[in-house]
Amino acid sequence: MNSLILRTATRLLVSLVLLFSIFVTLRGHNEPGGGFIGGLIAASAFALYSIAFGVEALRRAFRFDPRAVAGFGVLVAIISGLLSLPAEAPFLTGLWLTFELVPGEKFALSTPLLFDLGVYLTVIGGVIAIMLALEEEGL
Amino acid sequence: MIPTDAFLETAATISAIVLLIAMLIVILRAILGPSMADRVLALDLLTTLAIAFVAIVAVLYGQVVYLDVGIALALVGFLATVAFARFIARGGTENARKVEGDD
């Protein structure tokens, strides 16, 4: 769609929505949010981009094949499950690495976070692949 | 209860009722039509009203998390309107074209 207003607003909005999706993803687990909803928000940002600039521009902006991104997300999720093997815990057991970088402030790295990032990538890749297939089918 | 809290609750309740009335009117517009653009605009306005309603719910119950629903709706809600606008610009369905031809 060739609209100057939409294209100008999209440039601003896409970055804002992607930032919000990362915020929602990282806040997950302890508070409402998580990989799935974050991935959906990010995918809607790319949907807006494809409406404003066209499908080819979206392919260039996304850089990777969306199906490959979805597959990589599943791989990351599986790796987060396998990390419990060295700890001799069942598959997908949540393991936590807690640092105290600043006194009193705990910084936690965990396998659930890795799993959430895998879900995030899978949802982005899957939704964008569906969207591209529908767009290129010719509406 | 502190007087300011009572005032806040009254104000929030009144604005929630006003928003509900506005939503009913907008839904009426979506049902009546007559053209497709009217219905799309009604849906867009309904999203905006929903954002305001979510904000009031966040104030009434003191749940900050509800505000995120509002942010997500505001960022993503107009996407449907844009998609509908493109659909109309590309000619829409046979039925929609006929109705718009009558105007």
PDB file of C-alpha atoms in Angstrom:
ATOM      1  CA  MET A   1       0.000   0.000   0.000  1.00  0.00           C
ATOM      2  CA  ASN A   2       1.500   3.311  -1.058  1.00  0.00           C
ATOM      3  CA  SER A   3       0.763   5.732   1.763  1.00  0.00           C
ATOM      4  CA  LEU A   4       3.319   8.253   3.006  1.00  0.00           C
ATOM      5  CA  ILE A   5       1.626   8.599   6.397  1.00  0.00           C
ATOM      6  CA  LEU A   6       1.592   4.851   6.984  1.00  0.00           C
ATOM      7  CA  ARG A   7       5.218   4.416   5.884  1.00  0.00           C
ATOM      8  CA  THR A   8       6.485   7.252   8.076  1.00  0.00           C
ATOM      9  CA  ALA A   9       4.524   6.054  11.101  1.00  0.00           C
ATOM     10  CA  THR A  10       5.628   2.477  10.508  1.00  0.00           C
ATOM     11  CA  ARG A  11       9.331   3.371  10.748  1.00  0.00           C
ATOM     12  CA  LEU A  12       8.729   4.679  14.257  1.00  0.00           C
ATOM     13  CA  LEU A  13       6.198   2.083  15.368  1.00  0.00           C
ATOM     14  CA  VAL A  14       8.054  -1.063  14.310  1.00  0.00           C
ATOM     15  CA  SER A  15      11.017  -0.286  16.559  1.00  0.00           C
ATOM     16  CA  LEU A  16       8.677   0.605  19.419  1.00  0.00           C
ATOM     17  CA  VAL A  17       6.664  -2.608  19.098  1.00  0.00           C
ATOM     18  CA  LEU A  18       9.818  -4.753  18.841  1.00  0.00           C
ATOM     19  CA  LEU A  19      11.173  -3.107  22.002  1.00  0.00           C
ATOM     20  CA  PHE A  20       7.870  -3.804  23.782  1.00  0.00           C
ATOM     21  CA  SER A  21       7.983  -7.448  22.649  1.00  0.00           C
ATOM     22  CA  ILE A  22      11.462  -7.884  24.157  1.00  0.00           C
ATOM     23  CA  PHE A  23      10.261  -6.231  27.374  1.00  0.00           C
ATOM     24  CA  VAL A  24       7.261  -8.573  27.592  1.00  0.00           C
ATOM     25  CA  THR A  25       9.431 -11.613  26.854  1.00  0.00           C
ATOM     26  CA  LEU A  26      12.061 -10.870  29.479  1.00  0.00           C
ATOM     27  CA  ARG A  27       9.464 -10.033  32.118  1.00  0.00           C
ATOM     28  CA  GLY A  28       7.834 -13.435  31.679  1.00  0.00           C
ATOM     29  CA  HIS A  29       8.029 -16.283  34.178  1.00  0.00           C
ATOM     30  CA  ASN A  30       7.807 -14.034  37.243  1.00  0.00           C
ATOM     31  CA  GLU A  31       5.083 -11.724  35.943  1.00  0.00           C
ATOM     32  CA  PRO A  32       2.589 -11.881  33.064  1.00  0.00           C
ATOM     33  CA  GLY A  33       4.377 -12.160  29.746  1.00  0.00           C
ATOM     34  CA  GLY A  34       6.670 -14.708  28.175  1.00  0.00           C
ATOM     35  CA  GLY A  35       8.009 -15.994  24.903  1.00  0.00           C
ATOM     36  CA  PHE A  36       4.729 -16.737  23.170  1.00  0.00           C
ATOM     37  CA  ILE A  37       3.021 -13.379  23.622  1.00  0.00           C
ATOM     38  CA  GLY A  38       6.309 -11.549  22.995  1.00  0.00           C
ATOM     39  CA  GLY A  39       6.776 -13.449  19.750  1.00  0.00           C
ATOM     40  CA  LEU A  40       3.231 -12.618  18.658  1.00  0.00           C
ATOM     41  CA  ILE A  41       3.776  -8.899  19.340  1.00  0.00           C
ATOM     42  CA  ALA A  42       7.054  -8.947  17.388  1.00  0.00           C
ATOM     43  CA  ALA A  43       5.374 -10.787  14.513  1.00  0.00           C
ATOM     44  CA  SER A  44       2.638  -8.151  14.394  1.00  0.00           C
ATOM     45  CA  ALA A  45       5.360  -5.500  14.073  1.00  0.00           C
ATOM     46  CA  PHE A  46       6.705  -7.335  11.027  1.00  0.00           C
ATOM     47  CA  ALA A  47       3.141  -7.677   9.701  1.00  0.00           C
ATOM     48  CA  LEU A  48       2.790  -3.894   9.882  1.00  0.00           C
ATOM     49  CA  TYR A  49       6.120  -3.517   8.070  1.00  0.00           C
ATOM     50  CA  SER A  50       5.020  -5.843   5.277  1.00  0.00           C
ATOM     51  CA  ILE A  51       1.724  -3.963   4.849  1.00  0.00           C
ATOM     52  CA  ALA A  52       3.528  -0.610   4.622  1.00  0.00           C
ATOM     53  CA  PHE A  53       6.556  -1.555   2.510  1.00  0.00           C
ATOM     54  CA  GLY A  54       5.577  -4.779   0.777  1.00  0.00           C
ATOM     55  CA  VAL A  55       6.533  -8.431   1.115  1.00  0.00           C
ATOM     56  CA  GLU A  56       9.955  -8.135  -0.523  1.00  0.00           C
ATOM     57  CA  ALA A  57      10.985  -5.368   1.897  1.00  0.00           C
ATOM     58  CA  LEU A  58       9.940  -7.603   4.782  1.00  0.00           C
ATOM     59  CA  ARG A  59      12.127 -10.455   3.459  1.00  0.00           C
ATOM     60  CA  ARG A  60      15.082  -8.065   3.240  1.00  0.00           C
ATOM     61  CA  ALA A  61      14.435  -6.624   6.693  1.00  0.00           C
ATOM     62  CA  PHE A  62      14.091 -10.017   8.357  1.00  0.00           C
ATOM     63  CA  ARG A  63      17.359 -11.224   6.708  1.00  0.00           C
ATOM     64  CA  PHE A  64      16.842 -14.918   7.578  1.00  0.00           C
ATOM     65  CA  ASP A  65      14.419 -17.472   6.223  1.00  0.00           C
ATOM     66  CA  PRO A  66      11.548 -17.346   8.753  1.00  0.00           C
ATOM     67  CA  ARG A  67      11.240 -21.145   8.712  1.00  0.00           C
ATOM     68  CA  ALA A  68      14.926 -21.431   9.643  1.00  0.00           C
ATOM     69  CA  VAL A  69      14.350 -19.024  12.537  1.00  0.00           C
ATOM     70  CA  ALA A  70      11.419 -21.163  13.729  1.00  0.00           C
ATOM     71  CA  GLY A  71      13.601 -24.283  13.563  1.00  0.00           C
ATOM     72  CA  PHE A  72      16.415 -22.539  15.439  1.00  0.00           C
ATOM     73  CA  GLY A  73      13.937 -21.579  18.145  1.00  0.00           C
ATOM     74  CA  VAL A  74      12.941 -25.216  18.629  1.00  0.00           C
ATOM     75  CA  LEU A  75      16.647 -26.114  18.792  1.00  0.00           C
ATOM     76  CA  VAL A  76      17.260 -23.487  21.496  1.00  0.00           C
ATOM     77  CA  ALA A  77      14.278 -24.805  23.487  1.00  0.00           C
ATOM     78  CA  ILE A  78      15.573 -28.385  23.262  1.00  0.00           C
ATOM     79  CA  ILE A  79      19.068 -27.269  24.335  1.00  0.00           C
ATOM     80  CA  SER A  80      17.538 -25.532  27.365  1.00  0.00           C
ATOM     81  CA  GLY A  81      15.972 -28.878  28.262  1.00  0.00           C
ATOM     82  CA  LEU A  82      19.171 -30.840  27.711  1.00  0.00           C
ATOM     83  CA  LEU A  83      21.141 -28.517  30.017  1.00  0.00           C
ATOM     84  CA  SER A  84      19.602 -30.429  32.915  1.00  0.00           C
ATOM     85  CA  LEU A  85      21.485 -33.580  31.813  1.00  0.00           C
ATOM     86  CA  PRO A  86      24.853 -32.644  33.424  1.00  0.00           C
ATOM     87  CA  ALA A  87      22.976 -31.775  36.629  1.00  0.00           C
ATOM     88  CA  GLU A  88      21.455 -35.287  36.585  1.00  0.00           C
ATOM     89  CA  ALA A  89      17.954 -33.830  36.709  1.00  0.00           C
ATOM     90  CA  PRO A  90      14.958 -34.803  34.512  1.00  0.00           C
ATOM     91  CA  PHE A  91      14.539 -33.230  31.046  1.00  0.00           C
ATOM     92  CA  LEU A  92      13.495 -29.548  31.106  1.00  0.00           C
ATOM     93  CA  THR A  93      14.213 -29.090  34.827  1.00  0.00           C
ATOM     94  CA  GLY A  94      14.597 -25.391  35.592  1.00  0.00           C
ATOM     95  CA  LEU A  95      18.172 -24.563  36.616  1.00  0.00           C
ATOM     96  CA  TRP A  96      19.162 -21.189  37.979  1.00  0.00           C
ATOM     97  CA  LEU A  97      22.467 -19.353  37.987  1.00  0.00           C
ATOM     98  CA  THR A  98      22.219 -16.415  40.362  1.00  0.00           C
ATOM     99  CA  PHE A  99      24.856 -13.695  40.442  1.00  0.00           C
ATOM    100  CA  GLU A 100      25.052 -10.724  42.755  1.00  0.00           C
ATOM    101  CA  LEU A 101      26.623  -8.097  40.495  1.00  0.00           C
ATOM    102  CA  VAL A 102      25.505  -5.182  42.660  1.00  0.00           C
ATOM    103  CA  PRO A 103      25.098  -5.850  46.394  1.00  0.00           C
ATOM    104  CA  GLY A 104      21.447  -6.582  47.126  1.00  0.00           C
ATOM    105  CA  GLU A 105      20.467  -6.893  43.447  1.00  0.00           C
ATOM    106  CA  LYS A 106      20.185 -10.464  42.207  1.00  0.00           C
ATOM    107  CA  PHE A 107      20.702 -11.243  38.540  1.00  0.00           C
ATOM    108  CA  ALA A 108      19.390 -14.662  37.554  1.00  0.00           C
ATOM    109  CA  LEU A 109      20.184 -16.663  34.431  1.00  0.00           C
ATOM    110  CA  SER A 110      18.004 -19.693  33.993  1.00  0.00           C
ATOM    111  CA  THR A 111      17.069 -22.440  31.566  1.00  0.00           C
ATOM    112  CA  PRO A 112      13.405 -21.259  31.571  1.00  0.00           C
ATOM    113  CA  LEU A 113      14.688 -17.965  30.123  1.00  0.00           C
ATOM    114  CA  LEU A 114      16.489 -19.886  27.369  1.00  0.00           C
ATOM    115  CA  PHE A 115      13.320 -21.899  26.744  1.00  0.00           C
ATOM    116  CA  ASP A 116      11.291 -18.671  26.526  1.00  0.00           C
ATOM    117  CA  LEU A 117      13.722 -17.229  23.982  1.00  0.00           C
ATOM    118  CA  GLY A 118      13.333 -20.431  21.948  1.00  0.00           C
ATOM    119  CA  VAL A 119       9.547 -20.053  22.031  1.00  0.00           C
ATOM    120  CA  TYR A 120       9.951 -16.378  21.053  1.00  0.00           C
ATOM    121  CA  LEU A 121      12.022 -17.243  17.959  1.00  0.00           C
ATOM    122  CA  THR A 122       9.713 -20.111  17.009  1.00  0.00           C
ATOM    123  CA  VAL A 123       6.579 -17.952  17.188  1.00  0.00           C
ATOM    124  CA  ILE A 124       8.194 -15.092  15.211  1.00  0.00           C
ATOM    125  CA  GLY A 125       9.472 -17.449  12.517  1.00  0.00           C
ATOM    126  CA  GLY A 126       6.272 -19.469  12.299  1.00  0.00           C
ATOM    127  CA  VAL A 127       3.899 -16.493  12.145  1.00  0.00           C
ATOM    128  CA  ILE A 128       6.034 -14.637   9.583  1.00  0.00           C
ATOM    129  CA  ALA A 129       6.292 -17.779   7.430  1.00  0.00           C
ATOM    130  CA  ILE A 130       2.482 -18.103   7.491  1.00  0.00           C
ATOM    131  CA  MET A 131       2.107 -14.398   6.704  1.00  0.00           C
ATOM    132  CA  LEU A 132       4.531 -14.517   3.757  1.00  0.00           C
ATOM    133  CA  ALA A 133       2.808 -17.593   2.357  1.00  0.00           C
ATOM    134  CA  LEU A 134      -0.588 -15.887   2.571  1.00  0.00           C
ATOM    135  CA  GLU A 135       0.704 -12.623   1.060  1.00  0.00           C
ATOM    136  CA  GLU A 136       2.498 -14.265  -1.834  1.00  0.00           C
ATOM    137  CA  GLU A 137      -0.513 -16.426  -2.601  1.00  0.00           C
ATOM    138  CA  GLY A 138      -1.936 -13.164  -3.953  1.00  0.00           C
ATOM    139  CA  LEU A 139      -4.927 -11.659  -2.192  1.00  0.00           C
TER     140      LEU A 139
ATOM    141  CA  MET B   1     -11.749   5.093  53.317  1.00  0.00           C
ATOM    142  CA  ILE B   2      -9.803   8.270  52.549  1.00  0.00           C
ATOM    143  CA  PRO B   3     -11.973  10.901  50.762  1.00  0.00           C
ATOM    144  CA  THR B   4      -9.620  11.097  47.750  1.00  0.00           C
ATOM    145  CA  ASP B   5      -9.922   7.328  47.262  1.00  0.00           C
ATOM    146  CA  ALA B   6     -13.705   7.574  47.346  1.00  0.00           C
ATOM    147  CA  PHE B   7     -13.598  10.383  44.785  1.00  0.00           C
ATOM    148  CA  LEU B   8     -11.250   8.394  42.548  1.00  0.00           C
ATOM    149  CA  GLU B   9     -13.501   5.351  42.726  1.00  0.00           C
ATOM    150  CA  THR B  10     -16.612   7.389  41.902  1.00  0.00           C
ATOM    151  CA  ALA B  11     -14.888   9.110  38.996  1.00  0.00           C
ATOM    152  CA  ALA B  12     -13.569   5.822  37.611  1.00  0.00           C
ATOM    153  CA  THR B  13     -16.977   4.171  37.916  1.00  0.00           C
ATOM    154  CA  ILE B  14     -18.731   7.042  36.151  1.00  0.00           C
ATOM    155  CA  SER B  15     -16.186   7.056  33.315  1.00  0.00           C
ATOM    156  CA  ALA B  16     -16.508   3.268  32.975  1.00  0.00           C
ATOM    157  CA  ILE B  17     -20.285   3.660  32.569  1.00  0.00           C
ATOM    158  CA  VAL B  18     -19.836   6.461  30.007  1.00  0.00           C
ATOM    159  CA  LEU B  19     -17.357   4.304  28.074  1.00  0.00           C
ATOM    160  CA  LEU B  20     -19.782   1.380  28.097  1.00  0.00           C
ATOM    161  CA  ILE B  21     -22.526   3.606  26.654  1.00  0.00           C
ATOM    162  CA  ALA B  22     -20.075   4.794  23.972  1.00  0.00           C
ATOM    163  CA  MET B  23     -19.199   1.173  23.177  1.00  0.00           C
ATOM    164  CA  LEU B  24     -22.888   0.316  22.772  1.00  0.00           C
ATOM    165  CA  ILE B  25     -23.362   3.218  20.341  1.00  0.00           C
ATOM    166  CA  VAL B  26     -20.274   2.162  18.371  1.00  0.00           C
ATOM    167  CA  ILE B  27     -21.479  -1.451  18.211  1.00  0.00           C
ATOM    168  CA  LEU B  28     -24.816  -0.145  16.918  1.00  0.00           C
ATOM    169  CA  ARG B  29     -22.919   1.671  14.156  1.00  0.00           C
ATOM    170  CA  ALA B  30     -21.007  -1.526  13.325  1.00  0.00           C
ATOM    171  CA  ILE B  31     -24.289  -3.450  13.002  1.00  0.00           C
ATOM    172  CA  LEU B  32     -26.181  -0.786  11.030  1.00  0.00           C
ATOM    173  CA  GLY B  33     -23.372  -0.033   8.577  1.00  0.00           C
ATOM    174  CA  PRO B  34     -24.379   0.979   5.947  1.00  0.00           C
ATOM    175  CA  SER B  35     -21.027   0.921   4.093  1.00  0.00           C
ATOM    176  CA  MET B  36     -18.028  -1.261   4.913  1.00  0.00           C
ATOM    177  CA  ALA B  37     -15.907   1.772   5.809  1.00  0.00           C
ATOM    178  CA  ASP B  38     -18.394   2.646   8.570  1.00  0.00           C
ATOM    179  CA  ARG B  39     -18.029  -0.813  10.086  1.00  0.00           C
ATOM    180  CA  VAL B  40     -14.216  -0.737   9.910  1.00  0.00           C
ATOM    181  CA  LEU B  41     -14.178   2.676  11.560  1.00  0.00           C
ATOM    182  CA  ALA B  42     -16.524   1.390  14.265  1.00  0.00           C
ATOM    183  CA  LEU B  43     -14.175  -1.516  14.989  1.00  0.00           C
ATOM    184  CA  ASP B  44     -11.218   0.878  15.196  1.00  0.00           C
ATOM    185  CA  LEU B  45     -13.091   3.125  17.625  1.00  0.00           C
ATOM    186  CA  LEU B  46     -14.070   0.066  19.668  1.00  0.00           C
ATOM    187  CA  THR B  47     -10.362  -0.760  20.088  1.00  0.00           C
ATOM    188  CA  THR B  48      -9.673   2.769  21.301  1.00  0.00           C
ATOM    189  CA  LEU B  49     -12.560   2.567  23.773  1.00  0.00           C
ATOM    190  CA  ALA B  50     -11.268  -0.799  24.976  1.00  0.00           C
ATOM    191  CA  ILE B  51      -7.861   0.781  25.702  1.00  0.00           C
ATOM    192  CA  ALA B  52      -9.553   3.474  27.802  1.00  0.00           C
ATOM    193  CA  PHE B  53     -11.633   0.849  29.608  1.00  0.00           C
ATOM    194  CA  VAL B  54      -8.574  -1.263  30.395  1.00  0.00           C
ATOM    195  CA  ALA B  55      -6.857   1.824  31.821  1.00  0.00           C
ATOM    196  CA  ILE B  56      -9.875   2.480  34.062  1.00  0.00           C
ATOM    197  CA  VAL B  57      -9.871  -1.136  35.247  1.00  0.00           C
ATOM    198  CA  ALA B  58      -6.165  -0.741  36.083  1.00  0.00           C
ATOM    199  CA  VAL B  59      -6.954   2.365  38.156  1.00  0.00           C
ATOM    200  CA  LEU B  60      -9.987   0.839  39.891  1.00  0.00           C
ATOM    201  CA  TYR B  61      -8.289  -2.390  40.961  1.00  0.00           C
ATOM    202  CA  GLY B  62      -4.771  -1.004  41.302  1.00  0.00           C
ATOM    203  CA  GLN B  63      -3.340  -3.630  38.970  1.00  0.00           C
ATOM    204  CA  VAL B  64      -0.467  -2.118  36.981  1.00  0.00           C
ATOM    205  CA  VAL B  65      -0.266  -5.230  34.815  1.00  0.00           C
ATOM    206  CA  TYR B  66      -3.523  -4.264  33.067  1.00  0.00           C
ATOM    207  CA  LEU B  67      -1.771  -1.208  31.603  1.00  0.00           C
ATOM    208  CA  ASP B  68       0.377  -3.545  29.496  1.00  0.00           C
ATOM    209  CA  VAL B  69      -2.788  -4.866  27.889  1.00  0.00           C
ATOM    210  CA  GLY B  70      -3.591  -1.286  26.975  1.00  0.00           C
ATOM    211  CA  ILE B  71      -0.100  -0.704  25.548  1.00  0.00           C
ATOM    212  CA  ALA B  72      -0.279  -3.875  23.459  1.00  0.00           C
ATOM    213  CA  LEU B  73      -3.753  -2.955  22.188  1.00  0.00           C
ATOM    214  CA  ALA B  74      -2.643   0.567  21.301  1.00  0.00           C
ATOM    215  CA  LEU B  75       0.447  -0.643  19.436  1.00  0.00           C
ATOM    216  CA  VAL B  76      -1.211  -3.507  17.581  1.00  0.00           C
ATOM    217  CA  GLY B  77      -4.903  -2.565  17.468  1.00  0.00           C
ATOM    218  CA  PHE B  78      -4.738  -0.316  14.429  1.00  0.00           C
ATOM    219  CA  LEU B  79      -3.100  -3.094  12.399  1.00  0.00           C
ATOM    220  CA  ALA B  80      -6.543  -4.587  11.724  1.00  0.00           C
ATOM    221  CA  THR B  81      -7.804  -1.195  10.565  1.00  0.00           C
ATOM    222  CA  VAL B  82      -4.862  -0.813   8.175  1.00  0.00           C
ATOM    223  CA  ALA B  83      -5.430  -4.317   6.812  1.00  0.00           C
ATOM    224  CA  PHE B  84      -9.143  -3.592   6.311  1.00  0.00           C
ATOM    225  CA  ALA B  85      -8.283  -0.301   4.599  1.00  0.00           C
ATOM    226  CA  ARG B  86      -6.023  -2.165   2.183  1.00  0.00           C
ATOM    227  CA  PHE B  87      -8.774  -4.712   1.610  1.00  0.00           C
ATOM    228  CA  ILE B  88     -11.226  -1.921   0.704  1.00  0.00           C
ATOM    229  CA  ALA B  89      -8.614  -0.167  -1.459  1.00  0.00           C
ATOM    230  CA  ARG B  90      -8.108  -3.363  -3.441  1.00  0.00           C
ATOM    231  CA  GLY B  91     -11.808  -3.502  -4.249  1.00  0.00           C
ATOM    232  CA  GLY B  92     -13.245  -5.437  -1.310  1.00  0.00           C
ATOM    233  CA  THR B  93     -15.810  -8.174  -1.834  1.00  0.00           C
ATOM    234  CA  GLU B  94     -18.580  -8.166  -4.418  1.00  0.00           C
ATOM    235  CA  ASN B  95     -21.128  -7.405  -1.720  1.00  0.00           C
ATOM    236  CA  ALA B  96     -19.211  -4.439  -0.299  1.00  0.00           C
ATOM    237  CA  ARG B  97     -18.732  -2.948  -3.743  1.00  0.00           C
ATOM    238  CA  LYS B  98     -22.453  -3.173  -4.435  1.00  0.00           C
ATOM    239  CA  VAL B  99     -23.348  -1.434  -1.159  1.00  0.00           C
ATOM    240  CA  GLU B 100     -20.827   1.340  -1.777  1.00  0.00           C
ATOM    241  CA  GLY B 101     -22.185   1.756  -5.293  1.00  0.00           C
ATOM    242  CA  ASP B 102     -25.616   2.482  -3.822  1.00  0.00           C
ATOM    243  CA  ASP B 103     -24.363   5.489  -1.852  1.00  0.00           C
TER     244      ASP B 103
END
